[in-house]
């Protein structure tokens, strides 16, 4: 499977900063941040599944436009996979007829443009030859990460938004062929208190987390805050350089 980064920033601005979204082959999204808006209409209509990490706006904001734009050109609903709490938030706060119409009943409840699929931590969904497994995360709202694995067992793990997380590492360490780990670092070290209260990571916390890793995947950093990118990457080099973490780039492609 091919994974293309559509967005990996903590914010927007200019040509390169887009919020979180990963396109798997041509038909699956992991999160639907602002990067989805760069896809062509033809690409948008091919998306059959969206796996969400959590309900925060930077990860879901393109779903309303995606479903409204592509829904009428498709014969199947867009399947939105997420924790039940995340789906409840979408129902209550986005697709509530006030912010946006409820596309789970449009144009009809039996053939809607969008359907919800509840997902539990630890649960796997297989689509074709690709398996998507919900990983535990530790954020201010119910949240998960994802492991993407191919039939050979080659895997890419994505933390989503998370702070330090005891439950994550034993699962990661059991993955025999973990090729890539995409992990967030939303703040620089002087904002450690903010990272703790908003349940993200800063470089010193990242270093403590990576010390628990027993595999040797290539490590990529996501969700850097615009305006602090260079500083945060320098601090990551200082605090966790032994793990050779690199900044995730918009447009980057992984193959597993
Ligand atoms: Zn978040
Ligand atoms: Zn976020």
PDB file of C-alpha atoms and ligand atoms in Angstrom:
ATOM      1  CA  UNK A   1       0.000   0.000   0.000  1.00  0.00           C
ATOM      2  CA  UNK A   2       1.021   3.556  -0.640  1.00  0.00           C
ATOM      3  CA  UNK A   3       0.565   6.299   1.970  1.00  0.00           C
ATOM      4  CA  UNK A   4       0.735   9.912   0.804  1.00  0.00           C
ATOM      5  CA  UNK A   5       0.897  12.774   3.290  1.00  0.00           C
ATOM      6  CA  UNK A   6      -1.721  15.407   2.443  1.00  0.00           C
ATOM      7  CA  UNK A   7      -1.160  17.433   5.591  1.00  0.00           C
ATOM      8  CA  UNK A   8       1.065  17.124   8.670  1.00  0.00           C
ATOM      9  CA  UNK A   9       1.138  20.554  10.306  1.00  0.00           C
ATOM     10  CA  UNK A  10      -0.344  21.876  13.520  1.00  0.00           C
ATOM     11  CA  UNK A  11      -1.818  24.760  11.527  1.00  0.00           C
ATOM     12  CA  UNK A  12      -2.265  26.437   8.160  1.00  0.00           C
ATOM     13  CA  UNK A  13      -0.396  29.081   6.178  1.00  0.00           C
ATOM     14  CA  UNK A  14       1.142  29.396   2.734  1.00  0.00           C
ATOM     15  CA  UNK A  15       1.523  26.626   0.223  1.00  0.00           C
ATOM     16  CA  UNK A  16       2.940  23.945   2.467  1.00  0.00           C
ATOM     17  CA  UNK A  17       1.149  24.023   5.792  1.00  0.00           C
ATOM     18  CA  UNK A  18      -1.892  21.776   5.890  1.00  0.00           C
ATOM     19  CA  UNK A  19      -3.517  20.060   8.861  1.00  0.00           C
ATOM     20  CA  UNK A  20      -3.439  16.298   9.313  1.00  0.00           C
ATOM     21  CA  UNK A  21      -4.496  13.909   6.580  1.00  0.00           C
ATOM     22  CA  UNK A  22      -2.944  10.798   5.042  1.00  0.00           C
ATOM     23  CA  UNK A  23      -4.190   9.278   1.779  1.00  0.00           C
ATOM     24  CA  UNK A  24      -3.838   5.488   1.560  1.00  0.00           C
ATOM     25  CA  UNK A  25      -3.748   4.369  -2.087  1.00  0.00           C
ATOM     26  CA  UNK A  26      -6.621   6.193  -3.794  1.00  0.00           C
ATOM     27  CA  UNK A  27      -9.560   5.309  -1.545  1.00  0.00           C
ATOM     28  CA  UNK A  28      -8.816   5.673   2.182  1.00  0.00           C
ATOM     29  CA  UNK A  29      -8.083   8.732   4.309  1.00  0.00           C
ATOM     30  CA  UNK A  30      -6.602   8.739   7.790  1.00  0.00           C
ATOM     31  CA  UNK A  31      -8.019  11.988   9.196  1.00  0.00           C
ATOM     32  CA  UNK A  32      -9.448  14.707   7.005  1.00  0.00           C
ATOM     33  CA  UNK A  33      -7.659  17.965   7.794  1.00  0.00           C
ATOM     34  CA  UNK A  34      -7.194  20.875   5.415  1.00  0.00           C
ATOM     35  CA  UNK A  35      -4.810  18.864   3.177  1.00  0.00           C
ATOM     36  CA  UNK A  36      -7.797  17.030   1.668  1.00  0.00           C
ATOM     37  CA  UNK A  37      -8.672  20.282  -0.144  1.00  0.00           C
ATOM     38  CA  UNK A  38      -5.621  19.816  -2.407  1.00  0.00           C
ATOM     39  CA  UNK A  39      -7.092  16.674  -3.995  1.00  0.00           C
ATOM     40  CA  UNK A  40      -8.735  16.988  -7.402  1.00  0.00           C
ATOM     41  CA  UNK A  41     -12.441  16.402  -7.817  1.00  0.00           C
ATOM     42  CA  UNK A  42     -11.661  13.048  -9.471  1.00  0.00           C
ATOM     43  CA  UNK A  43      -9.530  12.059  -6.465  1.00  0.00           C
ATOM     44  CA  UNK A  44     -12.175  13.195  -3.963  1.00  0.00           C
ATOM     45  CA  UNK A  45     -14.853  11.030  -5.561  1.00  0.00           C
ATOM     46  CA  UNK A  46     -12.670   7.907  -5.168  1.00  0.00           C
ATOM     47  CA  UNK A  47     -12.481   8.133  -1.388  1.00  0.00           C
ATOM     48  CA  UNK A  48     -14.573   5.365   0.169  1.00  0.00           C
ATOM     49  CA  UNK A  49     -13.334   5.386   3.779  1.00  0.00           C
ATOM     50  CA  UNK A  50     -12.160   7.917   6.359  1.00  0.00           C
ATOM     51  CA  UNK A  51     -10.543   6.682   9.582  1.00  0.00           C
ATOM     52  CA  UNK A  52     -10.551   9.425  12.217  1.00  0.00           C
ATOM     53  CA  UNK A  53      -8.171   9.719  15.155  1.00  0.00           C
ATOM     54  CA  UNK A  54     -10.411  12.107  17.120  1.00  0.00           C
ATOM     55  CA  UNK A  55     -12.949  14.891  16.816  1.00  0.00           C
ATOM     56  CA  UNK A  56     -10.699  17.985  16.852  1.00  0.00           C
ATOM     57  CA  UNK A  57     -11.319  20.378  13.988  1.00  0.00           C
ATOM     58  CA  UNK A  58      -7.838  20.157  12.447  1.00  0.00           C
ATOM     59  CA  UNK A  59      -8.496  16.424  11.814  1.00  0.00           C
ATOM     60  CA  UNK A  60     -12.123  16.486  10.641  1.00  0.00           C
ATOM     61  CA  UNK A  61     -12.666  19.841   8.934  1.00  0.00           C
ATOM     62  CA  UNK A  62     -12.656  18.512   5.346  1.00  0.00           C
ATOM     63  CA  UNK A  63     -15.301  15.828   5.886  1.00  0.00           C
ATOM     64  CA  UNK A  64     -18.263  18.236   5.491  1.00  0.00           C
ATOM     65  CA  UNK A  65     -16.887  19.572   2.182  1.00  0.00           C
ATOM     66  CA  UNK A  66     -15.786  16.136   0.961  1.00  0.00           C
ATOM     67  CA  UNK A  67     -19.187  14.560   1.475  1.00  0.00           C
ATOM     68  CA  UNK A  68     -21.081  17.554   0.098  1.00  0.00           C
ATOM     69  CA  UNK A  69     -18.828  17.813  -2.967  1.00  0.00           C
ATOM     70  CA  UNK A  70     -18.428  14.132  -3.847  1.00  0.00           C
ATOM     71  CA  UNK A  71     -21.595  12.551  -2.404  1.00  0.00           C
ATOM     72  CA  UNK A  72     -23.785  13.145  -5.422  1.00  0.00           C
ATOM     73  CA  UNK A  73     -21.132  11.754  -7.803  1.00  0.00           C
ATOM     74  CA  UNK A  74     -20.801   8.456  -5.950  1.00  0.00           C
ATOM     75  CA  UNK A  75     -22.944   5.341  -5.756  1.00  0.00           C
ATOM     76  CA  UNK A  76     -21.793   4.268  -2.264  1.00  0.00           C
ATOM     77  CA  UNK A  77     -21.715   6.117   1.054  1.00  0.00           C
ATOM     78  CA  UNK A  78     -18.461   7.482   2.428  1.00  0.00           C
ATOM     79  CA  UNK A  79     -17.718   5.247   5.437  1.00  0.00           C
ATOM     80  CA  UNK A  80     -16.471   7.224   8.458  1.00  0.00           C
ATOM     81  CA  UNK A  81     -14.690   4.957  10.972  1.00  0.00           C
ATOM     82  CA  UNK A  82     -14.045   6.364  14.451  1.00  0.00           C
ATOM     83  CA  UNK A  83     -14.542   5.875  18.177  1.00  0.00           C
ATOM     84  CA  UNK A  84     -18.239   6.075  19.158  1.00  0.00           C
ATOM     85  CA  UNK A  85     -17.477   9.257  21.120  1.00  0.00           C
ATOM     86  CA  UNK A  86     -15.969  10.873  18.004  1.00  0.00           C
ATOM     87  CA  UNK A  87     -19.002   9.920  15.906  1.00  0.00           C
ATOM     88  CA  UNK A  88     -21.319  11.311  18.589  1.00  0.00           C
ATOM     89  CA  UNK A  89     -19.437  14.623  18.455  1.00  0.00           C
ATOM     90  CA  UNK A  90     -19.778  14.770  14.661  1.00  0.00           C
ATOM     91  CA  UNK A  91     -23.512  14.088  14.954  1.00  0.00           C
ATOM     92  CA  UNK A  92     -24.087  16.587  17.710  1.00  0.00           C
ATOM     93  CA  UNK A  93     -21.798  19.441  16.688  1.00  0.00           C
ATOM     94  CA  UNK A  94     -21.160  19.268  12.926  1.00  0.00           C
ATOM     95  CA  UNK A  95     -23.795  17.276  11.012  1.00  0.00           C
ATOM     96  CA  UNK A  96     -26.618  18.685  13.141  1.00  0.00           C
ATOM     97  CA  UNK A  97     -28.493  20.653  10.430  1.00  0.00           C
ATOM     98  CA  UNK A  98     -27.202  23.908  11.945  1.00  0.00           C
ATOM     99  CA  UNK A  99     -23.503  23.774  11.100  1.00  0.00           C
ATOM    100  CA  UNK A 100     -24.017  21.326   8.198  1.00  0.00           C
ATOM    101  CA  UNK A 101     -26.773  18.958   7.015  1.00  0.00           C
ATOM    102  CA  UNK A 102     -26.889  15.392   8.352  1.00  0.00           C
ATOM    103  CA  UNK A 103     -25.510  13.480   5.373  1.00  0.00           C
ATOM    104  CA  UNK A 104     -26.170  10.137   7.091  1.00  0.00           C
ATOM    105  CA  UNK A 105     -29.822  10.599   6.025  1.00  0.00           C
ATOM    106  CA  UNK A 106     -29.281  12.558   2.769  1.00  0.00           C
ATOM    107  CA  UNK A 107     -30.509  11.963   0.123  1.00  0.00           C
ATOM    108  CA  UNK A 108     -32.288   9.122   1.948  1.00  0.00           C
ATOM    109  CA  UNK A 109     -31.646   7.141   5.154  1.00  0.00           C
ATOM    110  CA  UNK A 110     -31.326   3.913   3.146  1.00  0.00           C
ATOM    111  CA  UNK A 111     -28.861   5.310   0.582  1.00  0.00           C
ATOM    112  CA  UNK A 112     -27.039   8.132   2.342  1.00  0.00           C
ATOM    113  CA  UNK A 113     -23.926   9.995   1.212  1.00  0.00           C
ATOM    114  CA  UNK A 114     -22.159   9.077   4.482  1.00  0.00           C
ATOM    115  CA  UNK A 115     -22.314   6.243   7.059  1.00  0.00           C
ATOM    116  CA  UNK A 116     -20.717   5.916  10.487  1.00  0.00           C
ATOM    117  CA  UNK A 117     -18.760   2.816  11.546  1.00  0.00           C
ATOM    118  CA  UNK A 118     -17.891   2.697  15.278  1.00  0.00           C
ATOM    119  CA  UNK A 119     -14.405   1.441  16.060  1.00  0.00           C
ATOM    120  CA  UNK A 120     -12.845   0.299  19.363  1.00  0.00           C
ATOM    121  CA  UNK A 121      -9.237   0.550  20.517  1.00  0.00           C
ATOM    122  CA  UNK A 122      -7.472  -2.640  19.393  1.00  0.00           C
ATOM    123  CA  UNK A 123     -10.007  -3.360  16.669  1.00  0.00           C
ATOM    124  CA  UNK A 124      -8.837  -3.961  13.075  1.00  0.00           C
ATOM    125  CA  UNK A 125     -10.631  -3.254   9.810  1.00  0.00           C
ATOM    126  CA  UNK A 126      -9.369  -4.932   6.638  1.00  0.00           C
ATOM    127  CA  UNK A 127     -10.064  -3.281   3.275  1.00  0.00           C
ATOM    128  CA  UNK A 128      -8.680  -5.257   0.370  1.00  0.00           C
ATOM    129  CA  UNK A 129      -5.186  -6.306   1.442  1.00  0.00           C
ATOM    130  CA  UNK A 130      -4.795  -3.460   3.912  1.00  0.00           C
ATOM    131  CA  UNK A 131      -5.418  -3.655   7.641  1.00  0.00           C
ATOM    132  CA  UNK A 132      -6.143  -0.615   9.798  1.00  0.00           C
ATOM    133  CA  UNK A 133      -5.831  -1.178  13.565  1.00  0.00           C
ATOM    134  CA  UNK A 134      -6.906   1.375  16.165  1.00  0.00           C
ATOM    135  CA  UNK A 135      -4.054   2.127  18.600  1.00  0.00           C
ATOM    136  CA  UNK A 136      -4.492   3.743  22.018  1.00  0.00           C
ATOM    137  CA  UNK A 137      -3.796   7.475  22.314  1.00  0.00           C
ATOM    138  CA  UNK A 138      -3.875   9.883  25.266  1.00  0.00           C
ATOM    139  CA  UNK A 139      -5.436  13.209  24.327  1.00  0.00           C
ATOM    140  CA  UNK A 140      -7.947  15.712  25.768  1.00  0.00           C
ATOM    141  CA  UNK A 141     -10.823  13.995  23.951  1.00  0.00           C
ATOM    142  CA  UNK A 142     -11.231  10.261  23.231  1.00  0.00           C
ATOM    143  CA  UNK A 143      -8.575   9.554  20.596  1.00  0.00           C
ATOM    144  CA  UNK A 144      -6.765   6.769  18.781  1.00  0.00           C
ATOM    145  CA  UNK A 145      -3.803   6.302  16.478  1.00  0.00           C
ATOM    146  CA  UNK A 146      -3.579   3.756  13.672  1.00  0.00           C
ATOM    147  CA  UNK A 147      -1.325   0.934  12.568  1.00  0.00           C
ATOM    148  CA  UNK A 148      -1.475   0.284   8.828  1.00  0.00           C
ATOM    149  CA  UNK A 149      -0.267  -3.153   7.832  1.00  0.00           C
ATOM    150  CA  UNK A 150       0.173  -5.094   4.626  1.00  0.00           C
ATOM    151  CA  UNK A 151      -0.322  -8.888   4.319  1.00  0.00           C
ATOM    152  CA  UNK A 152       3.452  -9.411   4.721  1.00  0.00           C
ATOM    153  CA  UNK A 153       3.253  -7.774   8.166  1.00  0.00           C
ATOM    154  CA  UNK A 154       5.099  -4.600   7.123  1.00  0.00           C
ATOM    155  CA  UNK A 155       3.599  -1.781   9.148  1.00  0.00           C
ATOM    156  CA  UNK A 156       3.401   1.978   9.553  1.00  0.00           C
ATOM    157  CA  UNK A 157       2.224   3.356  12.900  1.00  0.00           C
ATOM    158  CA  UNK A 158       0.728   6.814  13.357  1.00  0.00           C
ATOM    159  CA  UNK A 159       0.196   8.145  16.890  1.00  0.00           C
ATOM    160  CA  UNK A 160      -2.430  10.767  16.051  1.00  0.00           C
ATOM    161  CA  UNK A 161      -2.565  13.528  18.676  1.00  0.00           C
ATOM    162  CA  UNK A 162      -1.238  12.178  21.946  1.00  0.00           C
ATOM    163  CA  UNK A 163       0.668  12.911  25.103  1.00  0.00           C
ATOM    164  CA  UNK A 164       2.783  10.316  26.911  1.00  0.00           C
ATOM    165  CA  UNK A 165       1.051   6.979  26.687  1.00  0.00           C
ATOM    166  CA  UNK A 166       1.909   3.773  28.574  1.00  0.00           C
ATOM    167  CA  UNK A 167      -0.537   1.693  26.545  1.00  0.00           C
ATOM    168  CA  UNK A 168       0.971   2.558  23.147  1.00  0.00           C
ATOM    169  CA  UNK A 169       4.511   1.191  23.393  1.00  0.00           C
ATOM    170  CA  UNK A 170       3.932  -2.500  24.240  1.00  0.00           C
ATOM    171  CA  UNK A 171       1.706  -2.763  21.145  1.00  0.00           C
ATOM    172  CA  UNK A 172       4.268  -1.029  18.931  1.00  0.00           C
ATOM    173  CA  UNK A 173       7.056  -3.197  20.308  1.00  0.00           C
ATOM    174  CA  UNK A 174       5.166  -6.345  19.290  1.00  0.00           C
ATOM    175  CA  UNK A 175       5.111  -5.286  15.607  1.00  0.00           C
ATOM    176  CA  UNK A 176       7.875  -7.364  14.037  1.00  0.00           C
ATOM    177  CA  UNK A 177       8.178  -5.410  10.805  1.00  0.00           C
ATOM    178  CA  UNK A 178       7.467  -1.849  11.903  1.00  0.00           C
ATOM    179  CA  UNK A 179       9.005   0.219   9.090  1.00  0.00           C
ATOM    180  CA  UNK A 180       7.786   3.709   9.950  1.00  0.00           C
ATOM    181  CA  UNK A 181       6.592   5.527  13.060  1.00  0.00           C
ATOM    182  CA  UNK A 182       4.882   8.892  12.607  1.00  0.00           C
ATOM    183  CA  UNK A 183       4.705  10.580  16.004  1.00  0.00           C
ATOM    184  CA  UNK A 184       3.498  14.026  16.949  1.00  0.00           C
ATOM    185  CA  UNK A 185       5.430  16.804  18.646  1.00  0.00           C
ATOM    186  CA  UNK A 186       3.080  19.765  18.765  1.00  0.00           C
ATOM    187  CA  UNK A 187       5.051  22.166  20.976  1.00  0.00           C
ATOM    188  CA  UNK A 188       8.596  23.323  21.720  1.00  0.00           C
ATOM    189  CA  UNK A 189      10.146  22.685  25.144  1.00  0.00           C
ATOM    190  CA  UNK A 190       9.356  26.080  26.656  1.00  0.00           C
ATOM    191  CA  UNK A 191       5.694  25.241  26.137  1.00  0.00           C
ATOM    192  CA  UNK A 192       5.938  21.926  28.014  1.00  0.00           C
ATOM    193  CA  UNK A 193       3.208  23.014  30.467  1.00  0.00           C
ATOM    194  CA  UNK A 194       0.914  23.737  27.523  1.00  0.00           C
ATOM    195  CA  UNK A 195       1.812  20.380  25.954  1.00  0.00           C
ATOM    196  CA  UNK A 196       0.887  18.631  29.196  1.00  0.00           C
ATOM    197  CA  UNK A 197      -2.450  20.417  29.658  1.00  0.00           C
ATOM    198  CA  UNK A 198      -3.458  20.052  25.988  1.00  0.00           C
ATOM    199  CA  UNK A 199      -2.165  16.449  25.959  1.00  0.00           C
ATOM    200  CA  UNK A 200       0.402  16.750  23.208  1.00  0.00           C
ATOM    201  CA  UNK A 201       4.165  16.133  23.220  1.00  0.00           C
ATOM    202  CA  UNK A 202       7.174  18.490  23.300  1.00  0.00           C
ATOM    203  CA  UNK A 203      10.739  17.383  22.448  1.00  0.00           C
ATOM    204  CA  UNK A 204      11.744  16.408  26.013  1.00  0.00           C
ATOM    205  CA  UNK A 205       8.562  14.321  26.349  1.00  0.00           C
ATOM    206  CA  UNK A 206       9.166  12.818  22.897  1.00  0.00           C
ATOM    207  CA  UNK A 207      12.631  11.691  24.016  1.00  0.00           C
ATOM    208  CA  UNK A 208      11.141   9.994  27.092  1.00  0.00           C
ATOM    209  CA  UNK A 209       8.587   8.246  24.895  1.00  0.00           C
ATOM    210  CA  UNK A 210      11.047   7.108  22.222  1.00  0.00           C
ATOM    211  CA  UNK A 211      13.252   5.607  24.951  1.00  0.00           C
ATOM    212  CA  UNK A 212      10.509   2.980  25.316  1.00  0.00           C
ATOM    213  CA  UNK A 213      10.717   1.913  21.679  1.00  0.00           C
ATOM    214  CA  UNK A 214      12.283  -1.536  21.175  1.00  0.00           C
ATOM    215  CA  UNK A 215      12.021  -1.590  17.359  1.00  0.00           C
ATOM    216  CA  UNK A 216      13.995   0.417  14.827  1.00  0.00           C
ATOM    217  CA  UNK A 217      11.516   2.076  12.500  1.00  0.00           C
ATOM    218  CA  UNK A 218      12.284   5.269  10.619  1.00  0.00           C
ATOM    219  CA  UNK A 219      10.793   8.028  12.755  1.00  0.00           C
ATOM    220  CA  UNK A 220       8.942  11.063  11.375  1.00  0.00           C
ATOM    221  CA  UNK A 221       7.637  14.031  13.360  1.00  0.00           C
ATOM    222  CA  UNK A 222       4.205  15.498  12.655  1.00  0.00           C
ATOM    223  CA  UNK A 223       1.896  18.258  13.984  1.00  0.00           C
ATOM    224  CA  UNK A 224       4.647  20.874  14.485  1.00  0.00           C
ATOM    225  CA  UNK A 225       3.249  24.281  15.355  1.00  0.00           C
ATOM    226  CA  UNK A 226       3.737  26.907  12.616  1.00  0.00           C
ATOM    227  CA  UNK A 227       6.206  29.531  13.832  1.00  0.00           C
ATOM    228  CA  UNK A 228       8.028  27.011  16.048  1.00  0.00           C
ATOM    229  CA  UNK A 229       9.024  24.436  13.429  1.00  0.00           C
ATOM    230  CA  UNK A 230      12.773  25.142  13.282  1.00  0.00           C
ATOM    231  CA  UNK A 231      13.104  25.571  17.045  1.00  0.00           C
ATOM    232  CA  UNK A 232      11.165  22.391  17.806  1.00  0.00           C
ATOM    233  CA  UNK A 233      13.118  20.324  15.265  1.00  0.00           C
ATOM    234  CA  UNK A 234      16.406  21.639  16.750  1.00  0.00           C
ATOM    235  CA  UNK A 235      15.235  20.665  20.246  1.00  0.00           C
ATOM    236  CA  UNK A 236      14.213  17.234  18.948  1.00  0.00           C
ATOM    237  CA  UNK A 237      17.719  16.852  17.495  1.00  0.00           C
ATOM    238  CA  UNK A 238      19.212  17.840  20.875  1.00  0.00           C
ATOM    239  CA  UNK A 239      16.905  15.683  23.029  1.00  0.00           C
ATOM    240  CA  UNK A 240      16.201  12.656  20.828  1.00  0.00           C
ATOM    241  CA  UNK A 241      18.860  12.799  18.087  1.00  0.00           C
ATOM    242  CA  UNK A 242      19.949   9.196  18.786  1.00  0.00           C
ATOM    243  CA  UNK A 243      16.641   8.029  17.233  1.00  0.00           C
ATOM    244  CA  UNK A 244      17.312  10.051  14.063  1.00  0.00           C
ATOM    245  CA  UNK A 245      13.817  11.569  13.885  1.00  0.00           C
ATOM    246  CA  UNK A 246      13.061  13.590  10.764  1.00  0.00           C
ATOM    247  CA  UNK A 247      10.332  16.098  10.029  1.00  0.00           C
ATOM    248  CA  UNK A 248       7.401  14.628   8.125  1.00  0.00           C
ATOM    249  CA  UNK A 249       6.946  16.487   4.835  1.00  0.00           C
ATOM    250  CA  UNK A 250       3.739  17.325   3.033  1.00  0.00           C
ATOM    251  CA  UNK A 251       3.573  15.220  -0.143  1.00  0.00           C
ATOM    252  CA  UNK A 252       5.888  12.529   1.266  1.00  0.00           C
ATOM    253  CA  UNK A 253       5.019   8.979   0.165  1.00  0.00           C
ATOM    254  CA  UNK A 254       5.559   5.757   2.122  1.00  0.00           C
ATOM    255  CA  UNK A 255       5.258   2.289   0.719  1.00  0.00           C
ATOM    256  CA  UNK A 256       4.683  -0.790   2.877  1.00  0.00           C
TER     257      UNK A 256
HETATM  258 ZN1  LIG B   1      -6.274  17.116  18.920  1.00  0.00          ZN
HETATM  259 ZN1  LIG B   2      -4.431  18.035  16.019  1.00  0.00          ZN
END
